[in-house]
mmCIF file of C-alpha atoms in Angstrom:
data_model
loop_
_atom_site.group_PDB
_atom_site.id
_atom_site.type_symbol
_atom_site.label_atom_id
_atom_site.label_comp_id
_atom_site.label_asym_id
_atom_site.label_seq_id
_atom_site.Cartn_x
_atom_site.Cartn_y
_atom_site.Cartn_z
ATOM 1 C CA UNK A 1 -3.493 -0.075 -26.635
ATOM 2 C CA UNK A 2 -5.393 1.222 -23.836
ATOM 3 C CA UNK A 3 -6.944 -1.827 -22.894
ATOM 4 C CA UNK A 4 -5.907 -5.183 -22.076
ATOM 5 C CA UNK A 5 -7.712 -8.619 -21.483
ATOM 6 C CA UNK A 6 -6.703 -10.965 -18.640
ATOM 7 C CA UNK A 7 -8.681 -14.029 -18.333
ATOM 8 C CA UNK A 8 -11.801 -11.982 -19.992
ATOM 9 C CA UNK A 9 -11.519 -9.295 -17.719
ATOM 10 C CA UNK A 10 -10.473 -5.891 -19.807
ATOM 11 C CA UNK A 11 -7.293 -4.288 -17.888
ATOM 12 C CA UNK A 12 -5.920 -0.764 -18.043
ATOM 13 C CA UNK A 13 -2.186 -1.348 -19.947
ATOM 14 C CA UNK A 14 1.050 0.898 -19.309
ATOM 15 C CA UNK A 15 1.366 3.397 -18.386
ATOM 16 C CA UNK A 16 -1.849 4.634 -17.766
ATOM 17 C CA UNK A 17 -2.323 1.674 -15.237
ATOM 18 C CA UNK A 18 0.790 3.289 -12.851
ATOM 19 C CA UNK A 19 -0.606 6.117 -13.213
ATOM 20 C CA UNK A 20 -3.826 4.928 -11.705
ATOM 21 C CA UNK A 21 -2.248 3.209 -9.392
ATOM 22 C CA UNK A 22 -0.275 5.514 -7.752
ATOM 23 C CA UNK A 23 -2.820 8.418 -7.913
ATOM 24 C CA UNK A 24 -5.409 6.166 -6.133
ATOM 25 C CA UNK A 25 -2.311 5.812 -3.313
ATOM 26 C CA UNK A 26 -1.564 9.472 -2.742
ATOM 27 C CA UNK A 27 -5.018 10.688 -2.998
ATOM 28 C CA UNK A 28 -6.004 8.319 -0.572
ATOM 29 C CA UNK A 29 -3.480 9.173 1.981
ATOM 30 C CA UNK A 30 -3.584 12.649 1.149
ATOM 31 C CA UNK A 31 -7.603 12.207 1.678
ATOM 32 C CA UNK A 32 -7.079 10.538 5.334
ATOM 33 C CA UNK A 33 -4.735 13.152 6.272
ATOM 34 C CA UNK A 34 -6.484 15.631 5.309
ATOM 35 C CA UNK A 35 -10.043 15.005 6.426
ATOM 36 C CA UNK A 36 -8.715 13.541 10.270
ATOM 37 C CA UNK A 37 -6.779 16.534 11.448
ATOM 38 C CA UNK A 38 -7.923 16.001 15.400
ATOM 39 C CA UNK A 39 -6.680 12.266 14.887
ATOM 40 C CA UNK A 40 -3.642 13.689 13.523
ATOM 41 C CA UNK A 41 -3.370 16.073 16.769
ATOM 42 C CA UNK A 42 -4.012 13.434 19.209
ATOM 43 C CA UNK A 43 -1.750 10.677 18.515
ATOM 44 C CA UNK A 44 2.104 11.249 18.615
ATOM 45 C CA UNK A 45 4.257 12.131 15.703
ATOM 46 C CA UNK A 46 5.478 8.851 15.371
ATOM 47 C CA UNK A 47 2.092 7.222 14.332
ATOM 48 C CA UNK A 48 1.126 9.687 11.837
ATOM 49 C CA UNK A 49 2.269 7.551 8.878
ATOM 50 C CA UNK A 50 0.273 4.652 9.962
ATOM 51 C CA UNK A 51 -3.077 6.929 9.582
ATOM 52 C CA UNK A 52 -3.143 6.111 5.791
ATOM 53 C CA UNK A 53 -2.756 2.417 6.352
ATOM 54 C CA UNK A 54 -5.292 2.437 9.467
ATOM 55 C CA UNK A 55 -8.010 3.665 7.207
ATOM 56 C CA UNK A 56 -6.814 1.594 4.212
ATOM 57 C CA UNK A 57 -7.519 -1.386 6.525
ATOM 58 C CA UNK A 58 -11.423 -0.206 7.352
ATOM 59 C CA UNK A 59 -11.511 0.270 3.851
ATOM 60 C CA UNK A 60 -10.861 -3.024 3.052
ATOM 61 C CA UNK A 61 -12.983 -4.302 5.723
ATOM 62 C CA UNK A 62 -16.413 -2.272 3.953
ATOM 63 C CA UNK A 63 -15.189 -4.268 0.793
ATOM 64 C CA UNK A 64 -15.050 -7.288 1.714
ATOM 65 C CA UNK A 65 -18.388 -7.118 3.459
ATOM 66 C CA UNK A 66 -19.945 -5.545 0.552
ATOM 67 C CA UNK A 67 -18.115 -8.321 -1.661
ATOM 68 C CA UNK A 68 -19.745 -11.273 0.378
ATOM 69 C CA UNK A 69 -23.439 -9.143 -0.245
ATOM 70 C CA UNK A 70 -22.724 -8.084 -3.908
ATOM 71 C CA UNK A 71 -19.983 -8.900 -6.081
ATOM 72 C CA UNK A 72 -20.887 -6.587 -8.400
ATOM 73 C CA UNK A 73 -21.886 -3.830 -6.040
ATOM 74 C CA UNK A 74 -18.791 -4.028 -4.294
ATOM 75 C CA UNK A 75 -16.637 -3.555 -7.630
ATOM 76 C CA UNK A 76 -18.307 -0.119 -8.372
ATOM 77 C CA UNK A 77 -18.498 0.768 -4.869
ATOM 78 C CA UNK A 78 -14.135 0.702 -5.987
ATOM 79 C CA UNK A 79 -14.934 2.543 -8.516
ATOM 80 C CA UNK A 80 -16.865 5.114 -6.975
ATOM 81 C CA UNK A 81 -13.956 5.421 -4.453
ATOM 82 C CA UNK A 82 -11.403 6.201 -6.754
ATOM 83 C CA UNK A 83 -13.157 8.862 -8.632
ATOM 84 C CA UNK A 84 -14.594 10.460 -5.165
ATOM 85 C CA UNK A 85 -11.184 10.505 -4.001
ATOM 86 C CA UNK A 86 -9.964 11.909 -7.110
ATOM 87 C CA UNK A 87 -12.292 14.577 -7.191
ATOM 88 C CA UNK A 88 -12.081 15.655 -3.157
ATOM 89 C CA UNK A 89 -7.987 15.584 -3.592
ATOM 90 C CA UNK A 90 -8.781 18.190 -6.670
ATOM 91 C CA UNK A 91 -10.780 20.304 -4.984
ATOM 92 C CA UNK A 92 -8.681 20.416 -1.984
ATOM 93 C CA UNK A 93 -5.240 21.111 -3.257
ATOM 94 C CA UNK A 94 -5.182 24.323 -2.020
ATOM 95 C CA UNK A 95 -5.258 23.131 1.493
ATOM 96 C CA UNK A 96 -2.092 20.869 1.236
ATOM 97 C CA UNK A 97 -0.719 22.330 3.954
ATOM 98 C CA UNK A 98 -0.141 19.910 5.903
ATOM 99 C CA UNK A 99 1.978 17.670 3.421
ATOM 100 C CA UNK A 100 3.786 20.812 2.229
ATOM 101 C CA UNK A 101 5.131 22.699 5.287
ATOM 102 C CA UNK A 102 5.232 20.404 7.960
ATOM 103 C CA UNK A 103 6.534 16.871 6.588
ATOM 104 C CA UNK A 104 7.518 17.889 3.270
ATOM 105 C CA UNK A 105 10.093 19.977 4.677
ATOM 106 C CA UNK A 106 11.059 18.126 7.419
ATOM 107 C CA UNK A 107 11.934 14.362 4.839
ATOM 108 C CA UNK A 108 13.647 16.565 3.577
ATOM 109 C CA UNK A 109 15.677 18.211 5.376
ATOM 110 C CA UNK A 110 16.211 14.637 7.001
ATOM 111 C CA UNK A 111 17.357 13.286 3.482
ATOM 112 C CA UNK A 112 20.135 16.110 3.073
ATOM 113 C CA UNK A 113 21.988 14.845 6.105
ATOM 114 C CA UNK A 114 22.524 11.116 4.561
ATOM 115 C CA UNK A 115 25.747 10.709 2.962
ATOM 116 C CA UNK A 116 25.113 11.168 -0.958
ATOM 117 C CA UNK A 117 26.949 7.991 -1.329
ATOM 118 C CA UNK A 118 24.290 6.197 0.855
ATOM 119 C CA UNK A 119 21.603 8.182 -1.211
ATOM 120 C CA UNK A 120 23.100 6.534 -4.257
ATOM 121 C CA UNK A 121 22.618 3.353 -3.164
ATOM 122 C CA UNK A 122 18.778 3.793 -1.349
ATOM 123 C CA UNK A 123 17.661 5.195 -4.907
ATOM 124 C CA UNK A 124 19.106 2.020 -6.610
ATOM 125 C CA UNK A 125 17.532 -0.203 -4.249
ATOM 126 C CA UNK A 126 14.271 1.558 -4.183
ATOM 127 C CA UNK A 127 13.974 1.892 -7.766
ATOM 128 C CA UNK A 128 14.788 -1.455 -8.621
ATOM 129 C CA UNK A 129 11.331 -2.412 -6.262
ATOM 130 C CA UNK A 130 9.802 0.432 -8.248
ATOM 131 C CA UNK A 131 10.477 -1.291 -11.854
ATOM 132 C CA UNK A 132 9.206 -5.124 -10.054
ATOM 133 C CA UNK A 133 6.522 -3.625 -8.613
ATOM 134 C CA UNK A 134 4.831 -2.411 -11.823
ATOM 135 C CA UNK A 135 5.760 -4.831 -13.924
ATOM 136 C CA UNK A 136 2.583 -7.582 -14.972
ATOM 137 C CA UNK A 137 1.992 -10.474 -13.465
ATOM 138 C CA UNK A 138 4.361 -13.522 -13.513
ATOM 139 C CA UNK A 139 4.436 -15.989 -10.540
ATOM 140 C CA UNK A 140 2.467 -19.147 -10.124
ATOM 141 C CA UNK A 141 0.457 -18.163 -7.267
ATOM 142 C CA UNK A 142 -0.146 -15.139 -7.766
ATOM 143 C CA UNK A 143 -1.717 -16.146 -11.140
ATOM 144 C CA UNK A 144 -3.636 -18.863 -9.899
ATOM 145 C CA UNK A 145 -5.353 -17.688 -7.034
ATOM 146 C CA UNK A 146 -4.217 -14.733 -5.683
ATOM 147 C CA UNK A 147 -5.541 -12.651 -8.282
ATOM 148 C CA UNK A 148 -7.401 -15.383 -9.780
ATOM 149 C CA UNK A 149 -9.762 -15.389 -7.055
ATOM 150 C CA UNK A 150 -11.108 -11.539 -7.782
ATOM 151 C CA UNK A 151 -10.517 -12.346 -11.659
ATOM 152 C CA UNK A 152 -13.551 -15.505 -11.243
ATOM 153 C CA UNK A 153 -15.702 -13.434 -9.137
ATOM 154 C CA UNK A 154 -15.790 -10.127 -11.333
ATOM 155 C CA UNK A 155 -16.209 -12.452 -14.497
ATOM 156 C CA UNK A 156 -19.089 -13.992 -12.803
ATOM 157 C CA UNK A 157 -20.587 -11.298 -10.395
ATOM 158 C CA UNK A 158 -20.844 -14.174 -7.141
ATOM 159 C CA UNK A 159 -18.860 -16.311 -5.516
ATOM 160 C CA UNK A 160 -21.017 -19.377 -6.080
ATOM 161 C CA UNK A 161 -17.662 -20.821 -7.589
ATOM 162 C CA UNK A 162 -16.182 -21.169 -4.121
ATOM 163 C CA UNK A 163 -18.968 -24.197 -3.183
ATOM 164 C CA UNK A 164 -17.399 -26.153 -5.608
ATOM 165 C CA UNK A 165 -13.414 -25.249 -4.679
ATOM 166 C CA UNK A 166 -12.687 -28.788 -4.855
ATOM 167 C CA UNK A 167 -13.780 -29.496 -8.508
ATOM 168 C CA UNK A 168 -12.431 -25.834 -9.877
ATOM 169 C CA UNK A 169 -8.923 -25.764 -8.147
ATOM 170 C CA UNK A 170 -7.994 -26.726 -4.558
ATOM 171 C CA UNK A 171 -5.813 -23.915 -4.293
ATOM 172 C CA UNK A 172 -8.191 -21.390 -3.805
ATOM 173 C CA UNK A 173 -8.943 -23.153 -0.099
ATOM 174 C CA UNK A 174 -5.778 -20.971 0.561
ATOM 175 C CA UNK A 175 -7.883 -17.915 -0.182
ATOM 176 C CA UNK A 176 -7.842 -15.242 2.559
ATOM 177 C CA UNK A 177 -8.560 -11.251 3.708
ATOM 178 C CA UNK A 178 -5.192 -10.272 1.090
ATOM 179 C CA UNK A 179 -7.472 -11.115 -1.741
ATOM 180 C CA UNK A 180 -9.338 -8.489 -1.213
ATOM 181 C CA UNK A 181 -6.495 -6.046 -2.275
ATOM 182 C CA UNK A 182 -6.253 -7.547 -5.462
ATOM 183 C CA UNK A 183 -10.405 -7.487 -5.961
ATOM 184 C CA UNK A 184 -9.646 -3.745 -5.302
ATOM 185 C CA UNK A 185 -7.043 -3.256 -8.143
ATOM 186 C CA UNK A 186 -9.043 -5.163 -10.665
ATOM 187 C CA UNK A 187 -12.144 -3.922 -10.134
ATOM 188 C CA UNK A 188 -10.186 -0.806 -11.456
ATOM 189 C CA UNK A 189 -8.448 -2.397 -14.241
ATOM 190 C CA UNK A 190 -5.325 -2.765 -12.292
ATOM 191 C CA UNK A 191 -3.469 -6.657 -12.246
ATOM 192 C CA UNK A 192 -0.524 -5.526 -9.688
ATOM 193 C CA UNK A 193 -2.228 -3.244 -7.306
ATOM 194 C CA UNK A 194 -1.186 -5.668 -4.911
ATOM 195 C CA UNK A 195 2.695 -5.574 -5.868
ATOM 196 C CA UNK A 196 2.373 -1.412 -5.345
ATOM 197 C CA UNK A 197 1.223 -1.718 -2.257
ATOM 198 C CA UNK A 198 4.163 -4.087 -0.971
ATOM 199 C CA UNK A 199 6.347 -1.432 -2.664
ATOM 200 C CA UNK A 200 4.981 0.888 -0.469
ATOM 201 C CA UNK A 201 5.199 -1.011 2.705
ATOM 202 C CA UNK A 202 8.894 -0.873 2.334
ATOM 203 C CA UNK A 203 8.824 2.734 1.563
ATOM 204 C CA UNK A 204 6.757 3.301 4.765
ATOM 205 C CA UNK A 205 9.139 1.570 6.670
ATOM 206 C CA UNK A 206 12.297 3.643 5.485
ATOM 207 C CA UNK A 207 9.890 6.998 6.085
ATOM 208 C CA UNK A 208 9.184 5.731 9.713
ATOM 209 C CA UNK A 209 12.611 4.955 10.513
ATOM 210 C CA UNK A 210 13.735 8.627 8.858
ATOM 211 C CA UNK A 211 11.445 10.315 11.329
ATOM 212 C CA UNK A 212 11.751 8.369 14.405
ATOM 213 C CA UNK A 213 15.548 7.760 14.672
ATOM 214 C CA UNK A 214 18.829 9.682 14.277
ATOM 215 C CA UNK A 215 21.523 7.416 13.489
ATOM 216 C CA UNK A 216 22.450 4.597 11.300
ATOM 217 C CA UNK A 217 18.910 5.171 9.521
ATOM 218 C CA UNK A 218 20.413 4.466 6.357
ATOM 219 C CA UNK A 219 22.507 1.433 6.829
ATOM 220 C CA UNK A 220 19.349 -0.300 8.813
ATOM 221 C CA UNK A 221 17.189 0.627 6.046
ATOM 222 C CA UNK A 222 19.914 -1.095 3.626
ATOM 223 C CA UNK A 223 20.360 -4.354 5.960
ATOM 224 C CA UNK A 224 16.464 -4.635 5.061
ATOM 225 C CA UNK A 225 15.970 -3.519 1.954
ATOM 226 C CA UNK A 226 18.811 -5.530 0.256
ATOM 227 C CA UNK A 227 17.459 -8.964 1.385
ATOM 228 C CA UNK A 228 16.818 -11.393 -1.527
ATOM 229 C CA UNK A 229 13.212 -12.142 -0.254
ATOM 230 C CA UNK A 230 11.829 -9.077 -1.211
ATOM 231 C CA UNK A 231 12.219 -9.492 -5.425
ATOM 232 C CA UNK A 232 10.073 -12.138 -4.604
ATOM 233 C CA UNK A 233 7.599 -10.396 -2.213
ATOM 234 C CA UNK A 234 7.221 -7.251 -4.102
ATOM 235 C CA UNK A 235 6.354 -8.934 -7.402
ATOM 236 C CA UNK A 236 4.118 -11.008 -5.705
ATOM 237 C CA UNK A 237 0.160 -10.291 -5.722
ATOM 238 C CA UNK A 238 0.115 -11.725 -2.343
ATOM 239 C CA UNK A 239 0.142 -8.718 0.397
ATOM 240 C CA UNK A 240 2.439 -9.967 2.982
ATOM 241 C CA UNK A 241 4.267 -6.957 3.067
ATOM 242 C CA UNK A 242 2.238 -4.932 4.631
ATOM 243 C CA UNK A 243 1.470 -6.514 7.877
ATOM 244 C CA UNK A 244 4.891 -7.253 8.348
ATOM 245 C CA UNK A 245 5.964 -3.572 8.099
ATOM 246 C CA UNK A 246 2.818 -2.224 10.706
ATOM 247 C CA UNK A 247 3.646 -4.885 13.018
ATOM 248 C CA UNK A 248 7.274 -4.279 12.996
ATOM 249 C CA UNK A 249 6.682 -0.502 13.417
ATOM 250 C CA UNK A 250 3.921 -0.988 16.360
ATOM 251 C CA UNK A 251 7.086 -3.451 17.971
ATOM 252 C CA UNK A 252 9.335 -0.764 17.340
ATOM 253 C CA UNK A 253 6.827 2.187 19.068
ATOM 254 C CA UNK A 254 6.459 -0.473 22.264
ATOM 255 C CA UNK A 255 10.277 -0.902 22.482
ATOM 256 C CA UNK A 256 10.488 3.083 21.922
ATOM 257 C CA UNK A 257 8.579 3.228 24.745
ATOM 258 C CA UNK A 258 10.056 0.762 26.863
ATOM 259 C CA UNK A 259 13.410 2.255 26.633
ATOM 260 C CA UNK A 260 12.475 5.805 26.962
ATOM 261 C CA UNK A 261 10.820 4.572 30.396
ATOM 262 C CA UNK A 262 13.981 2.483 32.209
ATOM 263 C CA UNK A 263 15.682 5.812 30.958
ATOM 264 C CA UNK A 264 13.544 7.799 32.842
#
């Protein structure tokens, strides 16, 4: 089957959902590299991976804005996204320059120099997240209010539900900005956008760590990536991943920064 139904909404089933997923991720980033090439030139190397998640952020922000209007505009102002973003990334694949030659190249090249039995065990680690990170839904909260939130306001087209929290379920006073990730995926059909993107933030944080430092890259990326927390946090719908990882790598640029200065 193509289709799926969860809690009357009709979701996209495997694997066409991953790949919907994961195209909406690339030709998204690919999109904000592409189209803010002066941004790119004026901030340091060392930021450039956050660009993506910068303008993921606004992105979210015009959602939810247009979600507290217009539930229903809001959903297929998603959907327009996605195929826009689909359609520019087609049309400017010959320009992928930028991807290609520069960074392409340069992961890696980066890559080669980690000890293959290292390699071995950063593949198993990140593939493991992979296979939790696409797999459906399964944990109580996630279920009951962290998705269920977008799940009630598609299937109604308001949020009139929410004056009446305290009848319907108390839990979704814990409701909060994260949501709004999850609105995103299902308004495309999608019940674990949310877990891809904490997949991601992990991957962004091994990417940042392979272009900013020299040494012991892989065993720090290990020491974090082999915490227990994480099966937990990945297959969650709730997006604390994320901020985590762009606060830890804005800590990381200011002690960077710090230390390049008492060098000096």
């Amino acid at each position: 089957m193509i289709l799926d139904n969860y809690t009357g909404l009709t979701l996209v089933s495997y694997p066409l959902n991953i790949l919907i997923i994961f195209s909406f991720v690339i030709t998204f980033i690919y999109a904000s590299l592409n189209n803010f090439s002066q941004l790119i030139k004026i901030i340091s190397n060392s930021n450039v991976l956050l660009i993506p998640f910068f303008f993921f952020i606004i992105y979210t922000s015009i959602v939810f804005v247009i979600l507290l209007v217009d539930v229903l505009v809001a959903r297929y102002f998603v959907i327009f996204t996605y195929f826009l973003l689909l359609v520019f990334s087609i049309y400017k694949f010959k320009n992928f320059k930028f991807f290609y030659k520069k960074k392409y190249n340069y992961f890696i090249s980066r890559l080669k120099k980690i000890k293959n039995f290292e390699k071995i065990i950063l593949f198993s680690f990140f593939t493991f997240y992979f296979l939790i990170s696409i797999l459906p839904i399964s944990d109580a909260d996630s279920l009951n209010y962290h998705s269920g939130f977008a799940s009630i306001a598609i299937k109604n087209s308001n949020l009139n539900f929410l004056r009446n929290t305290e009848i319907i379920d108390f839990n979704f006073f814990f409701v909060g900005y994260g949501e709004i990730i999850n609105f995103i995926g299902l308004s495309l059909g999608l019940d674990n956008f949310g877990s891809v993107i904490n997949f991601s933030s992990i991957v962004l944080i091994f990417l940042y760590l392979l272009q900013n430092y020299r040494k012991n890259v892989s065993f720090v990326t290990i020491s974090i990536i082999s915490s227990p927390i994480l099966i937990s946090l990945i297959s969650s719908q709730k997006n604390y991943l994320l901020p985590i990882t762009l606060l830890s790598i804005i800590f990381l640029n200011i002690h960077k920064n710090n230390f390049r200065k008492q060098d000096l």
